Amino acid sequence: MKGSKGALIALASIPLIMTLGNSMLLPILPQISKKLGINAFQVSMIITVYGLIAILMIPVAGYLSDRFGRKIVILPSLILAAIGGAICVAAAWFLTGITAYWVILGGRLVQGIGAAGAFPIVLPFVGDLFKDEKEVSKGLGIIETSNTFGKVLSPILGAYLGTLLWYAPFIAIPALCLISFALVVFLVKKPKSEEKAEKKSIGQFLTGIKEILHERGRWLYAIFAIGGICMFATFGVLFYLSETLESEYNLHGASKGFVLAIPLALLCLASYGSGKIIGKNKLLMKWLGFGGMAVLTAAMLITGFSQNIYFMVGFLSLSGVGIGVVLPCMDALITEGIEKENRGTITSLYSSMRFIGVALGPPVVSLLMNRGHWVLFGTMAAVGAAGGLLSFFAVTPSKGEAGGENNLKQASMKHKKANPMRQRVR
């Protein structure tokens, strides 16, 4: 399916660009803090406000994508993200101090609204493009790899651009969004299944979602939480390393960017490998997810015993491997386990939890840093352990390759049989 491959390339550009638009700012946060005269907590809110508004808007975008189509939601969202980036550029160029800071926060708010309708919609879109579950898993692995490759590239690119001009990463955001917009316009076509999709009222739609969550809530909520924990750990670690490398080891610019990229590069490689091997085996996804959370927990716990920079980078890189193994498994479980008519909203709830992790990571770590090294990484290890326990006890796909999916689809079919009038409403 050549068309699907081209569409996959275009869709993969969205998480890459959305990640760059957010993570490029991490290495320059100390620089922004100095330029605007704000403290570490205030500057961390530049990352957090983006995530907070996305958390609220993602379920709305998911419903709209189920109701009107994926592409029709993605394209305006990319334009909004570009406008948000342009507002940040204007604030940095024309304003100074605390005034510039508040306008930048406003721009990041707009950018977060755009992000809510872009990357989260990509996951169900990939599920719509391919009929074969193995192809869906490979596609989701590519999407997650693109996302993590953006995280690898972002500290290097962000740190380098910051040496040229402190707000240069903001300038890159509108340009990148427009590139992705063009790729989606020309390479992504509406799936045939979407053209035939049933148009449901909000009441019918919410009833269907409620039924799925009632039948399989424990399983789904666990995946939601694990996704949030992975993002919390990722962005918390990046914020910690960015602050520590600059304040204690006097690393700036591209040198700091390359160090930040080490754990992210391993995360990227692990995501690609995990997406390649899981296929449609739901039990393998569960156990790889559990193993990845165990690696994350152990790495955080061991990091708490030493502040040596080589020791920390080494074990935090190991935590990146654990996260990279987990994410494609959770993506595949939740995307392949939901029928297409509700896939956009269920996966958007999952994406909302991931954005909660993005939003909480930097401010929580900024507060824990003042409490001591062991407290910080002990807390991170405890959070990772919670994710591991959820993976072990709550993520319970049935035996066989299609277990989880069949259970979820059966829940939806039960609801349809109980409400036959739904079939007639268009």
Tab-separated table of C-alpha atoms in Angstrom:
chain	number	residue	atom	x	y	z
A	1	MET	CA	0.000	0.000	0.000
A	2	LYS	CA	2.147	2.780	-1.370
A	3	GLY	CA	-0.416	5.437	-0.469
A	4	SER	CA	-0.489	4.251	3.115
A	5	LYS	CA	3.304	4.390	3.322
A	6	GLY	CA	3.303	7.988	2.089
A	7	ALA	CA	0.552	8.833	4.559
A	8	LEU	CA	2.551	7.185	7.345
A	9	ILE	CA	5.567	9.366	6.511
A	10	ALA	CA	3.389	12.485	6.627
A	11	LEU	CA	1.730	11.432	9.891
A	12	ALA	CA	5.124	10.588	11.413
A	13	SER	CA	6.190	14.190	10.771
A	14	ILE	CA	3.532	15.405	13.240
A	15	PRO	CA	4.910	13.839	16.450
A	16	LEU	CA	8.418	14.745	15.293
A	17	ILE	CA	7.495	18.402	14.867
A	18	MET	CA	5.250	18.613	17.937
A	19	THR	CA	8.058	17.118	20.025
A	20	LEU	CA	10.597	19.534	18.606
A	21	GLY	CA	8.209	22.410	19.309
A	22	ASN	CA	8.154	21.486	22.996
A	23	SER	CA	11.395	19.672	23.826
A	24	MET	CA	13.637	22.157	21.967
A	25	LEU	CA	12.899	24.572	24.787
A	26	LEU	CA	14.247	22.311	27.547
A	27	PRO	CA	17.968	23.039	27.010
A	28	ILE	CA	17.363	26.795	26.824
A	29	LEU	CA	15.102	27.086	29.898
A	30	PRO	CA	17.999	28.342	32.084
A	31	GLN	CA	18.801	30.877	29.339
A	32	ILE	CA	15.162	32.023	29.180
A	33	SER	CA	15.136	32.312	32.970
A	34	LYS	CA	18.107	34.690	32.902
A	35	LYS	CA	16.824	36.755	29.973
A	36	LEU	CA	13.374	37.293	31.452
A	37	GLY	CA	14.430	37.450	35.115
A	38	ILE	CA	12.233	34.575	36.304
A	39	ASN	CA	12.898	31.637	38.643
A	40	ALA	CA	13.177	27.897	37.868
A	41	PHE	CA	9.540	27.149	38.726
A	42	GLN	CA	8.248	30.007	36.561
A	43	VAL	CA	10.328	28.962	33.580
A	44	SER	CA	9.175	25.341	33.986
A	45	MET	CA	5.618	26.612	33.432
A	46	ILE	CA	6.542	27.348	29.805
A	47	ILE	CA	6.547	23.567	29.358
A	48	THR	CA	3.679	22.930	31.770
A	49	VAL	CA	1.095	25.361	30.357
A	50	TYR	CA	1.503	23.711	26.948
A	51	GLY	CA	0.697	20.341	28.481
A	52	LEU	CA	-2.145	21.548	30.726
A	53	ILE	CA	-4.235	23.070	27.934
A	54	ALA	CA	-3.558	20.036	25.749
A	55	ILE	CA	-4.908	17.780	28.526
A	56	LEU	CA	-8.223	19.650	28.440
A	57	MET	CA	-8.501	19.878	24.653
A	58	ILE	CA	-7.353	16.403	23.596
A	59	PRO	CA	-10.665	14.622	24.446
A	60	VAL	CA	-12.541	17.314	22.482
A	61	ALA	CA	-10.228	16.785	19.507
A	62	GLY	CA	-10.684	13.009	19.819
A	63	TYR	CA	-14.470	13.314	19.674
A	64	LEU	CA	-14.303	15.707	16.719
A	65	SER	CA	-11.988	13.334	14.861
A	66	ASP	CA	-14.419	10.443	15.410
A	67	ARG	CA	-17.357	12.630	14.361
A	68	PHE	CA	-15.948	14.560	11.393
A	69	GLY	CA	-12.708	12.789	10.426
A	70	ARG	CA	-9.036	12.728	11.437
A	71	LYS	CA	-7.593	14.921	8.694
A	72	ILE	CA	-10.143	17.694	9.101
A	73	VAL	CA	-9.069	18.055	12.756
A	74	ILE	CA	-5.307	17.701	12.214
A	75	LEU	CA	-4.887	20.444	9.584
A	76	PRO	CA	-6.399	23.404	11.535
A	77	SER	CA	-4.561	22.173	14.630
A	78	LEU	CA	-1.195	22.445	12.870
A	79	ILE	CA	-2.057	26.028	11.874
A	80	LEU	CA	-2.973	26.850	15.499
A	81	ALA	CA	0.343	25.424	16.696
A	82	ALA	CA	2.153	27.622	14.165
A	83	ILE	CA	0.230	30.706	15.352
A	84	GLY	CA	1.132	29.922	18.974
A	85	GLY	CA	4.803	29.740	18.042
A	86	ALA	CA	4.544	33.068	16.205
A	87	ILE	CA	3.039	34.727	19.319
A	88	CYS	CA	6.039	33.531	21.362
A	89	VAL	CA	8.440	34.959	18.763
A	90	ALA	CA	6.664	38.325	18.786
A	91	ALA	CA	6.758	38.466	22.608
A	92	ALA	CA	10.488	37.679	22.731
A	93	TRP	CA	11.269	40.158	19.951
A	94	PHE	CA	9.220	43.178	21.042
A	95	LEU	CA	8.803	42.761	24.810
A	96	THR	CA	11.058	42.252	27.831
A	97	GLY	CA	10.996	40.873	31.355
A	98	ILE	CA	7.844	39.620	33.030
A	99	THR	CA	5.606	41.118	30.301
A	100	ALA	CA	7.337	39.015	27.655
A	101	TYR	CA	7.026	35.986	29.931
A	102	TRP	CA	3.238	36.259	30.234
A	103	VAL	CA	2.756	36.744	26.491
A	104	ILE	CA	5.015	33.741	25.825
A	105	LEU	CA	2.810	31.715	28.176
A	106	GLY	CA	-0.189	32.859	26.107
A	107	GLY	CA	1.523	31.736	22.924
A	108	ARG	CA	2.333	28.386	24.472
A	109	LEU	CA	-1.345	28.053	25.451
A	110	VAL	CA	-2.375	28.478	21.799
A	111	GLN	CA	0.369	26.106	20.717
A	112	GLY	CA	-0.894	23.512	23.211
A	113	ILE	CA	-4.415	23.729	21.756
A	114	GLY	CA	-2.924	23.032	18.341
A	115	ALA	CA	-0.868	20.138	19.665
A	116	ALA	CA	-4.018	18.606	21.200
A	117	GLY	CA	-5.568	18.207	17.766
A	118	ALA	CA	-2.427	17.022	16.013
A	119	PHE	CA	-0.267	14.303	17.603
A	120	PRO	CA	-3.027	12.516	19.629
A	121	ILE	CA	-5.112	12.074	16.459
A	122	VAL	CA	-2.178	10.396	14.704
A	123	LEU	CA	-2.491	7.196	16.795
A	124	PRO	CA	-6.078	6.340	15.762
A	125	PHE	CA	-5.347	7.519	12.202
A	126	VAL	CA	-2.626	4.857	11.883
A	127	GLY	CA	-5.116	2.286	13.152
A	128	ASP	CA	-7.529	3.395	10.408
A	129	LEU	CA	-4.944	3.170	7.617
A	130	PHE	CA	-4.036	-0.503	8.002
A	131	LYS	CA	-6.282	-3.568	8.307
A	132	ASP	CA	-3.570	-6.008	9.393
A	133	GLU	CA	-2.661	-5.773	13.090
A	134	LYS	CA	1.025	-6.401	12.408
A	135	GLU	CA	1.062	-3.431	10.039
A	136	VAL	CA	-0.713	-1.326	12.671
A	137	SER	CA	1.909	-2.294	15.287
A	138	LYS	CA	4.765	-1.484	12.907
A	139	GLY	CA	3.123	1.817	12.001
A	140	LEU	CA	2.663	2.754	15.647
A	141	GLY	CA	6.281	1.782	16.290
A	142	ILE	CA	7.350	4.198	13.535
A	143	ILE	CA	5.150	6.952	15.012
A	144	GLU	CA	6.617	6.412	18.493
A	145	THR	CA	10.128	6.288	17.014
A	146	SER	CA	9.479	9.577	15.211
A	147	ASN	CA	8.279	11.036	18.503
A	148	THR	CA	11.371	9.854	20.360
A	149	PHE	CA	13.693	10.868	17.504
A	150	GLY	CA	12.273	14.360	17.938
A	151	LYS	CA	13.286	14.139	21.590
A	152	VAL	CA	16.793	13.058	20.546
A	153	LEU	CA	17.181	15.870	18.048
A	154	SER	CA	15.505	18.567	20.139
A	155	PRO	CA	18.167	19.136	22.850
A	156	ILE	CA	20.924	19.321	20.235
A	157	LEU	CA	18.981	21.572	17.880
A	158	GLY	CA	17.481	23.660	20.697
A	159	ALA	CA	20.832	24.190	22.402
A	160	TYR	CA	22.513	25.101	19.098
A	161	LEU	CA	19.773	27.549	18.102
A	162	GLY	CA	19.947	29.047	21.593
A	163	THR	CA	23.603	29.955	21.007
A	164	LEU	CA	22.545	31.975	17.949
A	165	LEU	CA	19.566	33.719	19.534
A	166	TRP	CA	17.860	32.826	22.818
A	167	TYR	CA	14.396	32.686	21.253
A	168	ALA	CA	15.466	31.031	17.979
A	169	PRO	CA	13.753	27.710	18.942
A	170	PHE	CA	10.462	29.622	19.042
A	171	ILE	CA	11.101	30.817	15.478
A	172	ALA	CA	11.533	27.243	14.238
A	173	ILE	CA	8.095	26.158	15.476
A	174	PRO	CA	5.864	27.927	12.859
A	175	ALA	CA	8.132	26.834	9.993
A	176	LEU	CA	8.093	23.188	11.090
A	177	CYS	CA	4.308	23.174	11.548
A	178	LEU	CA	3.785	24.501	8.020
A	179	ILE	CA	6.045	21.771	6.593
A	180	SER	CA	3.976	19.106	8.355
A	181	PHE	CA	0.766	20.805	7.160
A	182	ALA	CA	1.907	20.528	3.531
A	183	LEU	CA	2.871	16.858	3.931
A	184	VAL	CA	-0.528	15.964	5.391
A	185	VAL	CA	-2.412	17.901	2.686
A	186	PHE	CA	-0.658	16.142	-0.205
A	187	LEU	CA	0.143	12.669	1.154
A	188	VAL	CA	-2.699	11.746	3.510
A	189	LYS	CA	-6.035	10.643	2.080
A	190	LYS	CA	-9.198	9.936	4.010
A	191	PRO	CA	-9.474	6.175	4.779
A	192	LYS	CA	-12.441	4.437	3.129
A	193	SER	CA	-13.618	3.234	6.523
A	194	GLU	CA	-13.869	6.850	7.668
A	195	GLU	CA	-16.088	7.747	4.714
A	196	LYS	CA	-18.589	5.073	5.785
A	197	ALA	CA	-18.376	5.866	9.506
A	198	GLU	CA	-21.608	6.219	11.441
A	199	LYS	CA	-22.359	9.786	12.500
A	200	LYS	CA	-23.485	9.657	16.119
A	201	SER	CA	-25.003	12.276	18.368
A	202	ILE	CA	-23.013	13.379	21.407
A	203	GLY	CA	-25.387	11.424	23.658
A	204	GLN	CA	-24.940	8.183	21.702
A	205	PHE	CA	-21.216	8.733	21.524
A	206	LEU	CA	-20.822	9.329	25.275
A	207	THR	CA	-22.994	6.305	26.048
A	208	GLY	CA	-20.745	4.117	23.904
A	209	ILE	CA	-17.585	5.432	25.593
A	210	LYS	CA	-19.139	4.950	29.035
A	211	GLU	CA	-20.004	1.351	28.156
A	212	ILE	CA	-16.443	0.582	27.010
A	213	LEU	CA	-14.924	2.166	30.117
A	214	HIS	CA	-17.388	0.263	32.309
A	215	GLU	CA	-16.559	-3.066	30.681
A	216	ARG	CA	-12.794	-2.614	30.383
A	217	GLY	CA	-12.023	0.374	32.602
A	218	ARG	CA	-9.434	-1.341	34.775
A	219	TRP	CA	-7.396	-2.393	31.750
A	220	LEU	CA	-7.677	0.978	30.005
A	221	TYR	CA	-7.060	3.129	33.087
A	222	ALA	CA	-3.858	1.206	33.766
A	223	ILE	CA	-2.559	1.970	30.257
A	224	PHE	CA	-3.550	5.627	30.677
A	225	ALA	CA	-1.554	5.832	33.907
A	226	ILE	CA	1.500	4.030	32.486
A	227	GLY	CA	1.655	6.450	29.546
A	228	GLY	CA	1.516	9.401	31.946
A	229	ILE	CA	4.242	7.935	34.170
A	230	CYS	CA	6.563	7.409	31.181
A	231	MET	CA	6.192	11.028	30.072
A	232	PHE	CA	6.557	12.297	33.651
A	233	ALA	CA	9.862	10.448	33.980
A	234	THR	CA	11.105	11.523	30.538
A	235	PHE	CA	10.469	15.244	30.947
A	236	GLY	CA	11.441	15.238	34.613
A	237	VAL	CA	14.820	13.702	33.781
A	238	LEU	CA	15.392	16.114	30.895
A	239	PHE	CA	14.607	19.121	33.089
A	240	TYR	CA	16.897	17.838	35.854
A	241	LEU	CA	19.804	17.178	33.484
A	242	SER	CA	19.385	20.525	31.731
A	243	GLU	CA	19.511	22.439	35.020
A	244	THR	CA	22.331	20.319	36.520
A	245	LEU	CA	24.600	20.330	33.476
A	246	GLU	CA	24.445	24.107	33.265
A	247	SER	CA	24.559	25.075	36.941
A	248	GLU	CA	27.020	22.471	38.273
A	249	TYR	CA	29.098	21.413	35.283
A	250	ASN	CA	29.059	24.623	33.241
A	251	LEU	CA	27.956	22.839	30.074
A	252	HIS	CA	26.200	25.093	27.572
A	253	GLY	CA	25.004	25.062	23.989
A	254	ALA	CA	25.575	22.069	21.743
A	255	SER	CA	27.743	20.277	24.333
A	256	LYS	CA	24.839	20.172	26.771
A	257	GLY	CA	22.495	19.213	23.944
A	258	PHE	CA	24.575	16.165	23.040
A	259	VAL	CA	24.600	14.952	26.660
A	260	LEU	CA	20.819	15.370	26.904
A	261	ALA	CA	20.448	13.433	23.653
A	262	ILE	CA	22.159	10.277	25.013
A	263	PRO	CA	19.223	8.897	27.059
A	264	LEU	CA	16.814	10.031	24.368
A	265	ALA	CA	18.747	8.273	21.596
A	266	LEU	CA	18.528	5.006	23.517
A	267	LEU	CA	14.833	5.636	24.127
A	268	CYS	CA	14.384	6.095	20.366
A	269	LEU	CA	16.226	2.870	19.490
A	270	ALA	CA	14.285	0.909	22.106
A	271	SER	CA	10.969	2.273	20.740
A	272	TYR	CA	11.861	1.210	17.217
A	273	GLY	CA	12.921	-2.273	18.322
A	274	SER	CA	9.868	-2.759	20.524
A	275	GLY	CA	7.505	-1.709	17.736
A	276	LYS	CA	9.169	-4.151	15.328
A	277	ILE	CA	8.907	-7.251	17.521
A	278	ILE	CA	5.518	-6.996	19.249
A	279	GLY	CA	3.433	-7.754	16.138
A	280	LYS	CA	-0.103	-8.534	17.309
A	281	ASN	CA	0.904	-10.517	20.383
A	282	LYS	CA	-0.963	-8.844	23.256
A	283	LEU	CA	0.704	-10.964	25.956
A	284	LEU	CA	4.141	-9.993	24.656
A	285	MET	CA	3.074	-6.334	24.810
A	286	LYS	CA	2.052	-6.777	28.453
A	287	TRP	CA	5.301	-8.427	29.532
A	288	LEU	CA	7.548	-6.084	27.565
A	289	GLY	CA	5.645	-3.208	29.173
A	290	PHE	CA	6.191	-4.676	32.620
A	291	GLY	CA	9.888	-5.314	31.896
A	292	GLY	CA	10.370	-1.754	30.653
A	293	MET	CA	8.778	-0.296	33.801
A	294	ALA	CA	11.003	-2.542	35.947
A	295	VAL	CA	14.105	-1.236	34.134
A	296	LEU	CA	12.908	2.364	34.605
A	297	THR	CA	12.329	1.808	38.340
A	298	ALA	CA	15.703	0.133	38.913
A	299	ALA	CA	17.581	2.825	36.964
A	300	MET	CA	15.958	5.640	38.972
A	301	LEU	CA	16.625	3.868	42.266
A	302	ILE	CA	20.309	3.286	41.476
A	303	THR	CA	20.749	6.889	40.240
A	304	GLY	CA	19.762	8.073	43.718
A	305	PHE	CA	22.972	6.623	45.192
A	306	SER	CA	25.418	8.904	43.374
A	307	GLN	CA	25.667	12.410	41.935
A	308	ASN	CA	28.612	11.579	39.685
A	309	ILE	CA	27.661	12.914	36.253
A	310	TYR	CA	28.868	9.845	34.324
A	311	PHE	CA	27.034	7.540	36.722
A	312	MET	CA	23.828	9.563	36.428
A	313	VAL	CA	23.879	9.883	32.633
A	314	GLY	CA	24.556	6.144	32.344
A	315	PHE	CA	21.648	5.010	34.495
A	316	LEU	CA	19.271	7.712	33.285
A	317	SER	CA	20.055	6.442	29.775
A	318	LEU	CA	19.056	2.977	30.988
A	319	SER	CA	15.759	4.456	32.165
A	320	GLY	CA	15.303	5.773	28.621
A	321	VAL	CA	15.626	2.215	27.303
A	322	GLY	CA	12.887	1.091	29.685
A	323	ILE	CA	10.539	3.883	28.593
A	324	GLY	CA	11.294	3.198	24.923
A	325	VAL	CA	10.275	-0.448	25.338
A	326	VAL	CA	7.026	0.452	27.137
A	327	LEU	CA	5.521	3.143	24.895
A	328	PRO	CA	4.962	1.206	21.617
A	329	CYS	CA	3.413	-1.634	23.633
A	330	MET	CA	0.913	0.680	25.318
A	331	ASP	CA	0.190	2.469	22.004
A	332	ALA	CA	-0.553	-0.836	20.256
A	333	LEU	CA	-2.659	-2.280	23.088
A	334	ILE	CA	-4.939	0.709	23.269
A	335	THR	CA	-5.138	1.438	19.518
A	336	GLU	CA	-5.724	-2.111	18.307
A	337	GLY	CA	-8.089	-2.875	21.178
A	338	ILE	CA	-10.733	-0.270	20.295
A	339	GLU	CA	-13.068	-0.370	17.294
A	340	LYS	CA	-12.660	2.519	14.883
A	341	GLU	CA	-15.823	4.424	15.736
A	342	ASN	CA	-14.541	5.143	19.283
A	343	ARG	CA	-10.805	4.865	18.694
A	344	GLY	CA	-10.154	8.603	18.412
A	345	THR	CA	-11.650	9.437	21.797
A	346	ILE	CA	-10.219	6.492	23.747
A	347	THR	CA	-6.714	7.098	22.390
A	348	SER	CA	-7.142	10.821	23.049
A	349	LEU	CA	-7.830	10.075	26.717
A	350	TYR	CA	-4.587	8.106	26.707
A	351	SER	CA	-2.791	11.040	25.073
A	352	SER	CA	-4.232	13.361	27.717
A	353	MET	CA	-2.609	11.252	30.422
A	354	ARG	CA	0.691	11.410	28.557
A	355	PHE	CA	0.404	15.204	28.460
A	356	ILE	CA	-0.314	15.226	32.198
A	357	GLY	CA	3.081	13.558	32.586
A	358	VAL	CA	4.678	16.168	30.310
A	359	ALA	CA	3.060	18.977	32.309
A	360	LEU	CA	3.938	17.628	35.766
A	361	GLY	CA	7.505	16.457	35.127
A	362	PRO	CA	9.432	19.780	35.076
A	363	PRO	CA	7.638	21.613	37.955
A	364	VAL	CA	7.600	18.556	40.246
A	365	VAL	CA	11.307	17.929	39.632
A	366	SER	CA	12.104	21.628	40.152
A	367	LEU	CA	10.520	21.385	43.619
A	368	LEU	CA	12.074	18.004	44.486
A	369	MET	CA	15.569	19.203	43.518
A	370	ASN	CA	15.522	21.437	46.581
A	371	ARG	CA	14.779	18.420	48.804
A	372	GLY	CA	17.889	16.471	47.908
A	373	HIS	CA	19.211	14.015	45.330
A	374	TRP	CA	17.939	10.866	47.033
A	375	VAL	CA	14.450	12.282	47.613
A	376	LEU	CA	14.183	13.235	43.938
A	377	PHE	CA	15.200	9.886	42.477
A	378	GLY	CA	13.550	7.871	45.233
A	379	THR	CA	10.284	9.560	44.278
A	380	MET	CA	10.896	8.883	40.580
A	381	ALA	CA	11.605	5.218	41.383
A	382	ALA	CA	8.380	4.960	43.408
A	383	VAL	CA	6.380	6.387	40.516
A	384	GLY	CA	8.039	3.903	38.142
A	385	ALA	CA	7.259	1.042	40.526
A	386	ALA	CA	3.601	2.074	40.545
A	387	GLY	CA	3.598	1.833	36.759
A	388	GLY	CA	5.203	-1.610	36.930
A	389	LEU	CA	2.560	-2.873	39.362
A	390	LEU	CA	-0.208	-1.544	37.127
A	391	SER	CA	1.349	-3.307	34.147
A	392	PHE	CA	1.634	-6.587	36.062
A	393	PHE	CA	-1.775	-6.696	37.751
A	394	ALA	CA	-4.138	-4.503	35.697
A	395	VAL	CA	-3.025	-4.923	32.067
A	396	THR	CA	-4.546	-8.365	31.451
A	397	PRO	CA	-5.112	-9.208	27.769
A	398	SER	CA	-6.536	-12.664	27.208
A	399	LYS	CA	-4.279	-15.494	26.159
A	400	GLY	CA	-3.655	-15.594	22.435
A	401	GLU	CA	-2.694	-12.969	19.995
A	402	ALA	CA	-5.952	-11.033	19.848
A	403	GLY	CA	-7.149	-11.356	23.410
A	404	GLY	CA	-7.331	-7.758	24.517
A	405	GLU	CA	-8.850	-6.588	21.286
A	406	ASN	CA	-11.605	-9.200	21.271
A	407	ASN	CA	-12.624	-8.385	24.827
A	408	LEU	CA	-12.908	-4.694	24.079
A	409	LYS	CA	-14.811	-5.227	20.866
A	410	GLN	CA	-17.190	-7.595	22.629
A	411	ALA	CA	-17.949	-4.820	25.122
A	412	SER	CA	-18.888	-2.474	22.288
A	413	MET	CA	-20.955	-5.164	20.528
A	414	LYS	CA	-22.898	-5.820	23.746
A	415	HIS	CA	-23.802	-2.162	23.847
A	416	LYS	CA	-24.891	-2.199	20.203
A	417	LYS	CA	-27.133	-5.223	20.745
A	418	ALA	CA	-28.691	-3.559	23.763
A	419	ASN	CA	-29.312	-0.379	21.734
A	420	PRO	CA	-30.329	-1.473	18.185
A	421	MET	CA	-31.678	1.990	17.329
A	422	ARG	CA	-28.081	3.255	17.245
A	423	GLN	CA	-27.574	1.355	13.989
A	424	ARG	CA	-30.272	3.378	12.225
A	425	VAL	CA	-29.090	6.823	13.213
A	426	ARG	CA	-26.901	8.529	10.628
